CSV table of C-alpha atoms in Angstrom, one decimal:
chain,number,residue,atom,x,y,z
G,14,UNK,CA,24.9,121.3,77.4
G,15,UNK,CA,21.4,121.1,79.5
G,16,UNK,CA,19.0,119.0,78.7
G,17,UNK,CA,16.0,120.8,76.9
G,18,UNK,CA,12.5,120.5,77.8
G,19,UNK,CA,10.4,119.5,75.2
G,20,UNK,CA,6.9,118.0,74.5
G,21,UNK,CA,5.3,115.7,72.1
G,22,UNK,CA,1.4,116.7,71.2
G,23,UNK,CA,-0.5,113.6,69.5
G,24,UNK,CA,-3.6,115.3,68.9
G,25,UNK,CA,-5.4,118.2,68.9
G,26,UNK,CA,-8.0,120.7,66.5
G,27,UNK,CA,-7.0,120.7,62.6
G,28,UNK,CA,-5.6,124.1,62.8
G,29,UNK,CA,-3.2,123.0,65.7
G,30,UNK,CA,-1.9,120.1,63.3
G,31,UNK,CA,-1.7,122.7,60.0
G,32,UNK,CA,-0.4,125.6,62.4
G,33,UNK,CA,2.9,123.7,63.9
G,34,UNK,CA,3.4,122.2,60.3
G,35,UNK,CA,4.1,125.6,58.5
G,36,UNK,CA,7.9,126.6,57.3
G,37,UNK,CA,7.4,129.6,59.1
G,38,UNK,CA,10.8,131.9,60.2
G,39,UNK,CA,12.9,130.8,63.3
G,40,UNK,CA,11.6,133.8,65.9
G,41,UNK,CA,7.9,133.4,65.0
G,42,UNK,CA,5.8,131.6,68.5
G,43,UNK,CA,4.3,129.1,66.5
G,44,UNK,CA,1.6,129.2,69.0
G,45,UNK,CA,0.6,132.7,68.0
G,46,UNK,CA,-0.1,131.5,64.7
G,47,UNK,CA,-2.1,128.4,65.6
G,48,UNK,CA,-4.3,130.7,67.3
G,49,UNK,CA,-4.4,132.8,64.4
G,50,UNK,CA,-5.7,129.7,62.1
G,51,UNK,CA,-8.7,129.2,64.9
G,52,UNK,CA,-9.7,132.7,65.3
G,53,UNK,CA,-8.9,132.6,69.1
G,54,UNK,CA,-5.8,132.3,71.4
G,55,UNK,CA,-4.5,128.7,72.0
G,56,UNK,CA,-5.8,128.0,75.4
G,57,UNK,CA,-2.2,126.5,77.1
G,58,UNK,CA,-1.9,125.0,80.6
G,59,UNK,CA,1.4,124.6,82.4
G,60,UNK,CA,3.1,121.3,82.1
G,61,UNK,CA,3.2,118.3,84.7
G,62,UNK,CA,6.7,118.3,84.6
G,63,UNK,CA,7.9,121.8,84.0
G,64,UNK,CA,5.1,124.0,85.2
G,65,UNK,CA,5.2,127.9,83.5
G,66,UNK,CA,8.5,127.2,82.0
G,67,UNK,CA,6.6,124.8,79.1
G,68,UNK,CA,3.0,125.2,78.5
G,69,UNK,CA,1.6,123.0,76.9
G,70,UNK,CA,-2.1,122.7,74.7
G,71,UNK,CA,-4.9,122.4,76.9
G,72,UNK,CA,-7.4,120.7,74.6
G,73,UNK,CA,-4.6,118.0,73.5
G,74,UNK,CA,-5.9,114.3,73.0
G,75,UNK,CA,-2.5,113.6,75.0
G,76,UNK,CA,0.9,114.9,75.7
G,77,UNK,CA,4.3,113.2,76.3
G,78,UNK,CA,6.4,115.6,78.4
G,79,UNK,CA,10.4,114.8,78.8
G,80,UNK,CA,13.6,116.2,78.2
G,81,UNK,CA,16.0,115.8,75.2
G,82,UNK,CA,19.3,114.9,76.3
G,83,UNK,CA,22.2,116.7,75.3
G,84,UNK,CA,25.4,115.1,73.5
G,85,UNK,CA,23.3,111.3,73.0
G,86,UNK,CA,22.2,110.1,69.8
G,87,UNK,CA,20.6,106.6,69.4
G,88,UNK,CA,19.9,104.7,66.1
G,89,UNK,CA,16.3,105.5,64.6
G,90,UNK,CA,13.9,104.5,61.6
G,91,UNK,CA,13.9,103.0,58.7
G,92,UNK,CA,10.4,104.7,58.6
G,93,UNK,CA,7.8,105.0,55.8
G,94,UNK,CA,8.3,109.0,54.2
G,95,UNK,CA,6.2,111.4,52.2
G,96,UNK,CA,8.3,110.5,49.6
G,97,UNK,CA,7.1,107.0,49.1
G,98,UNK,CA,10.2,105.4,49.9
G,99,UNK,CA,11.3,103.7,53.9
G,100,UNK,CA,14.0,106.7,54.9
G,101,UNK,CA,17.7,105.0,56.2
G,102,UNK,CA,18.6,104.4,59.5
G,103,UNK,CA,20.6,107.5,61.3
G,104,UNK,CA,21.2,108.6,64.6
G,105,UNK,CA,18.9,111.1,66.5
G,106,UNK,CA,18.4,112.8,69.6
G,107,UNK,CA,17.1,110.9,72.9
G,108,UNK,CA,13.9,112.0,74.6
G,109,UNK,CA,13.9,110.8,78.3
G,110,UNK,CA,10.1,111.0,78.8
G,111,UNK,CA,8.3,112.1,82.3
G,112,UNK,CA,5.1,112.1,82.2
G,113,UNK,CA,2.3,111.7,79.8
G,114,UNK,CA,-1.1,113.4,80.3
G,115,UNK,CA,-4.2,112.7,78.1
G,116,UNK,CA,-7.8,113.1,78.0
G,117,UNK,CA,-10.2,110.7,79.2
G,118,UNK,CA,-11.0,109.0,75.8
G,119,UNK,CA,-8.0,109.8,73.9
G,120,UNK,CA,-8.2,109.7,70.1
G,121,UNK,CA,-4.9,108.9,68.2
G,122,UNK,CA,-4.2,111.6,65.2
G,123,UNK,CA,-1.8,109.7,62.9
G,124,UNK,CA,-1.5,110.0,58.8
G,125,UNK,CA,-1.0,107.5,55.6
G,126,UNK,CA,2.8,107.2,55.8
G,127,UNK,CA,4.5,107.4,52.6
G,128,UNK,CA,1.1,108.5,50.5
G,129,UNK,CA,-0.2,112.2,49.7
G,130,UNK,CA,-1.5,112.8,53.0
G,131,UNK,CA,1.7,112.4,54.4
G,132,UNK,CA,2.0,116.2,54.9
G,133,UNK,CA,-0.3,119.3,54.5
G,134,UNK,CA,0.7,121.4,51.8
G,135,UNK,CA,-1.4,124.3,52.4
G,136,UNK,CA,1.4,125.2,55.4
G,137,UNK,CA,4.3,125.0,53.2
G,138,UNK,CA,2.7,126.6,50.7
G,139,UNK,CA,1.6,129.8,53.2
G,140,UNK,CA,5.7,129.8,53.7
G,141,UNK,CA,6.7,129.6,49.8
G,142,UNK,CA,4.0,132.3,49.4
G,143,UNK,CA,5.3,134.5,51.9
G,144,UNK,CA,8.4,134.2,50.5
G,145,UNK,CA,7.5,134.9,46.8
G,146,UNK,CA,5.9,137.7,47.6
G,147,UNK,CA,9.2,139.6,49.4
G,148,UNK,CA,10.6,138.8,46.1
G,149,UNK,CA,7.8,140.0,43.5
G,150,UNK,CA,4.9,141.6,44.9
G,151,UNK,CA,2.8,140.6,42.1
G,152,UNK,CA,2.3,136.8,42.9
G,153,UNK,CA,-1.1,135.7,42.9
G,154,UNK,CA,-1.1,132.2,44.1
G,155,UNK,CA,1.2,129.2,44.9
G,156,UNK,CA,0.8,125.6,45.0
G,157,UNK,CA,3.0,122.7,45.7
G,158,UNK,CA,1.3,119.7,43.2
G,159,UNK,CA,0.3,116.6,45.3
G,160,UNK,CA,1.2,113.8,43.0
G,161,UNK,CA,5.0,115.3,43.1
G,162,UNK,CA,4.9,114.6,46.7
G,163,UNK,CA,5.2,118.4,47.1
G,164,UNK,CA,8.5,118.6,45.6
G,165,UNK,CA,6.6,120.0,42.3
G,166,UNK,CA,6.0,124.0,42.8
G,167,UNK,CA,3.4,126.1,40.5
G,168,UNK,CA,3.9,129.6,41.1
G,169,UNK,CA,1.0,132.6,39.2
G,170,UNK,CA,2.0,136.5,39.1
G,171,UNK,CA,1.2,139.3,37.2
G,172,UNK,CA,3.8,139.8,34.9
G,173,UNK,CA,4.9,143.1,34.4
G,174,UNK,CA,8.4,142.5,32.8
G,175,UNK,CA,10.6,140.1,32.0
G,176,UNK,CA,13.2,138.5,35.0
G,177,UNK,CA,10.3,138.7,37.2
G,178,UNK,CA,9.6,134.8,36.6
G,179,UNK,CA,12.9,133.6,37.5
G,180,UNK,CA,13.0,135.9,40.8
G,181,UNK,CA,9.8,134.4,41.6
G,182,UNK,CA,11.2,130.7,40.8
G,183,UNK,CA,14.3,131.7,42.9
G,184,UNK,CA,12.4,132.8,46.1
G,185,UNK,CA,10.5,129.8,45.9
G,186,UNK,CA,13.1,127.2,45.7
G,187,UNK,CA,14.4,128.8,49.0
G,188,UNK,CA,12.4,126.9,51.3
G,189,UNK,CA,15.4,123.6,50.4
G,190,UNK,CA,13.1,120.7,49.6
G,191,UNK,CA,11.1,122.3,45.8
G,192,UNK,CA,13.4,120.7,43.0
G,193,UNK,CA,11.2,122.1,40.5
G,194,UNK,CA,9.2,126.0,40.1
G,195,UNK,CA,7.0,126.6,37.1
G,196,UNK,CA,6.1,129.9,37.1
G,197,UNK,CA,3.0,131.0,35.1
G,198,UNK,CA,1.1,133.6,33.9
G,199,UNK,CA,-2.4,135.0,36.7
G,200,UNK,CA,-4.9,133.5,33.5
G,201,UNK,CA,-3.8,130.0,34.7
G,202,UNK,CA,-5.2,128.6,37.6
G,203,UNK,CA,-2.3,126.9,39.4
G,204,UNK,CA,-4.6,124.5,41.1
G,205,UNK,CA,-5.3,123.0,38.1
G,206,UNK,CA,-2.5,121.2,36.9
G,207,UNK,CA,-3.8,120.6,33.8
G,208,UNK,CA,-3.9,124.4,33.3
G,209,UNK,CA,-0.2,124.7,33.7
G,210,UNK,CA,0.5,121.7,31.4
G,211,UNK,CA,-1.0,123.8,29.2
G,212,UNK,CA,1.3,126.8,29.8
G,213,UNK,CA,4.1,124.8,29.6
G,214,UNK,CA,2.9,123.1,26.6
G,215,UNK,CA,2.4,126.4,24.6
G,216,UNK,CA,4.3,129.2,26.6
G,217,UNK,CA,7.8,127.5,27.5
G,218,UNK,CA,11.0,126.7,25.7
G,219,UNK,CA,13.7,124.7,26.6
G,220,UNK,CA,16.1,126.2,25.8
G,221,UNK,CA,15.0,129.7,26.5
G,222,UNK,CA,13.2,129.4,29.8
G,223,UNK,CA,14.7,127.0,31.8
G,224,UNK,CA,17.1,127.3,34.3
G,225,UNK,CA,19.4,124.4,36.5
G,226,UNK,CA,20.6,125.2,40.0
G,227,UNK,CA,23.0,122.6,41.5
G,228,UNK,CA,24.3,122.5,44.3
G,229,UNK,CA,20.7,123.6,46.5
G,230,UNK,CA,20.1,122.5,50.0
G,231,UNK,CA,17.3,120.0,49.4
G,232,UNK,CA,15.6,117.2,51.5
G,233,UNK,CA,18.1,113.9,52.9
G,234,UNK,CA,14.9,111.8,52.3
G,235,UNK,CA,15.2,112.3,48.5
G,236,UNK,CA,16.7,109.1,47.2
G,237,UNK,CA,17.6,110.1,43.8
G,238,UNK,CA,20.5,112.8,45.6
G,239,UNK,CA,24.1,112.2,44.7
G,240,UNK,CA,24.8,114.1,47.7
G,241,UNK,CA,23.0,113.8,51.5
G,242,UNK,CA,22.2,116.8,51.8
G,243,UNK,CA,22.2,118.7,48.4
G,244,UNK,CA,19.8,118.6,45.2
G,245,UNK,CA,19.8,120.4,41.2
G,246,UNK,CA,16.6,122.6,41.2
G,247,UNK,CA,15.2,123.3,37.2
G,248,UNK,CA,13.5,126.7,37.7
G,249,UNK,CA,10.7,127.1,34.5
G,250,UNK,CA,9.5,130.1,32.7
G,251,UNK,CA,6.5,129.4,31.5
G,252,UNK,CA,5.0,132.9,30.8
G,253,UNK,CA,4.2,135.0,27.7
G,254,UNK,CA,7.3,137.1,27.1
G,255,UNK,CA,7.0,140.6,27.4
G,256,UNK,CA,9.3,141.4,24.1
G,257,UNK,CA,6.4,140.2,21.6
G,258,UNK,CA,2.9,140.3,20.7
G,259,UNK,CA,0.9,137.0,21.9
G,260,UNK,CA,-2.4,136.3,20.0
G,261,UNK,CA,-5.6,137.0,22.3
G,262,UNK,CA,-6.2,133.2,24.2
G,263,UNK,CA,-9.4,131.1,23.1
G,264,UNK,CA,-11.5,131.6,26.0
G,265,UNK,CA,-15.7,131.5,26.6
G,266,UNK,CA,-16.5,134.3,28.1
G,267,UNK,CA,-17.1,134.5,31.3
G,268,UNK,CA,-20.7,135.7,31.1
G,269,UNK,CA,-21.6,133.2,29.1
G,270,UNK,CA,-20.6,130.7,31.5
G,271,UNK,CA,-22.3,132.1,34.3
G,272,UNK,CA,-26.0,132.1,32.0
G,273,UNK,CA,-24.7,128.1,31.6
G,274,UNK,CA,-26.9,125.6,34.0
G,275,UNK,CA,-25.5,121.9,33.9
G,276,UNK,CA,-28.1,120.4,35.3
G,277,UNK,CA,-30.3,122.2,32.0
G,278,UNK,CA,-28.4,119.6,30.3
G,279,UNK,CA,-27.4,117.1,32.5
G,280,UNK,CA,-30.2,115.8,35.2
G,281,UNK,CA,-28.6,115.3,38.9
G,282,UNK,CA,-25.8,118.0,38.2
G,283,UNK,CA,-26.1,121.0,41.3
G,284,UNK,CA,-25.9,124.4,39.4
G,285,UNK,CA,-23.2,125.2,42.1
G,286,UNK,CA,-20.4,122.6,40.4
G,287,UNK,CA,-20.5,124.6,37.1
């Protein structure tokens, strides 16, 4: 019933913004891992308003210190969301601000509401990663596809048997927003999403390898939801099966492509881009 200190950062190094974006689990200091992401403790100072008992970032382009107030909720929004859509108005907590502190010439970090840089991926996907991997060691990569507005979720392991795919799919539907896992085979790169088209294409049946979860805990700024606060998940197998011989895949080899320069062929090209 107190009213909890609390400060607003609007600013500060990349890793700072990427750090105190990540899904990461309730007990982790988030500040530990930002300073993990710059290779060097976060320098902290104590706050105007609080002193030891909240530090705050020192290198912050400015800070807004207050306290939110216990048992008051005000009207808020509509406001433009990653999803591409203006979210509802609801109720939300009340900050009662105390002091704000900045630097001299303060530089504004904001993003392109409602388009693909919205939110940073690369933290949620550090979280869906971690959280594969509990479930199937063998993951190789993760990646939430940009043009889904990250609700889209490609997930590579090494296959050794069967049921590992849908574990995998499972584990990464946990972190409540993901409506959809496609998990793939370690030959396709899942940062290419026209590599796991492709798997999909040629490696997936319907009626085999898909899988519907209703009833999930998903995001309440999804508009297509028939209920506020839960979603249907379709979790996709889209590996070779382990029960049956697959013909080898069509591939150059790789040591062809590395005696392959572009710019041999095409004038301007950097060898590097190959």
């Amino acid at each position: 019933g107190r009213p909890r200190p609390s400060s607003a950062v609007l600013g500060h190094h990349p890793a700072f913004l990427l750090g105190s974006g990540m899904r990461v689990p309730y007990e982790t200091d988030e500040y530990r891992v930002i300073g993990a992401l710059l290779g060097e403790p976060l320098k902290v100072v104590p706050s105007i308003t609080w002193g030891d008992e909240l530090l705050v970032p020192a290198e912050a382009e400015a800070v807004i210190e207050g306290e939110i107030l216990p048992w008051r909720l005000e009207p808020e929004g509509p406001f433009g969301e990653w999803t591409g859509y203006y979210s509802g108005q609801r109720q939300s907590q009340v900050l009662k601000v105390h002091a704000v502190t900045q630097r001299r010439n303060p530089i504004l970090v904001s993003v392109f509401a409602g388009h693909r840089d919205h939110v940073t991926n690369l933290g949620w996907e550090a979280e869906i990663l971690r959280r594969v991997k509990q479930a199937v060691p063998c993951v190789r990569a993760v990646a939430l596809s940009p043009g889904s507005a990250g609700m889209h979720c490609y997930v590579s392991i090494d296959k050794l048997s069967d049921g590992e795919p849908k574990l995998a799919a499972l584990a990464a539907a946990s972190v409540g927003f993901v409506k959809a896992v496609i998990v793939v085979d370690s030959d396709i790169d899942v940062f290419n999403e026209s590599e796991v088209m492709w798997a999909l294409a040629i490696r997936f049946q319907a009626d085999r390898d898909a899988d519907i979860v209703r009833g999930h805990l998903g995001s309440m700024l999804d508009p297509s939801m028939d209920h506020p606060r839960t979603h249907t998940v379709v979790l996709i197998d889209a590996t070779e099966r382990k029960d049956r011989p697959y013909p080898k895949r069509l591939r150059v080899p790789q040591e062809v492509m590395d005696r392959v320069c572009l710019e041999d062929y095409v004038p301007g090209v950097e060898e590097d881009t190959r």
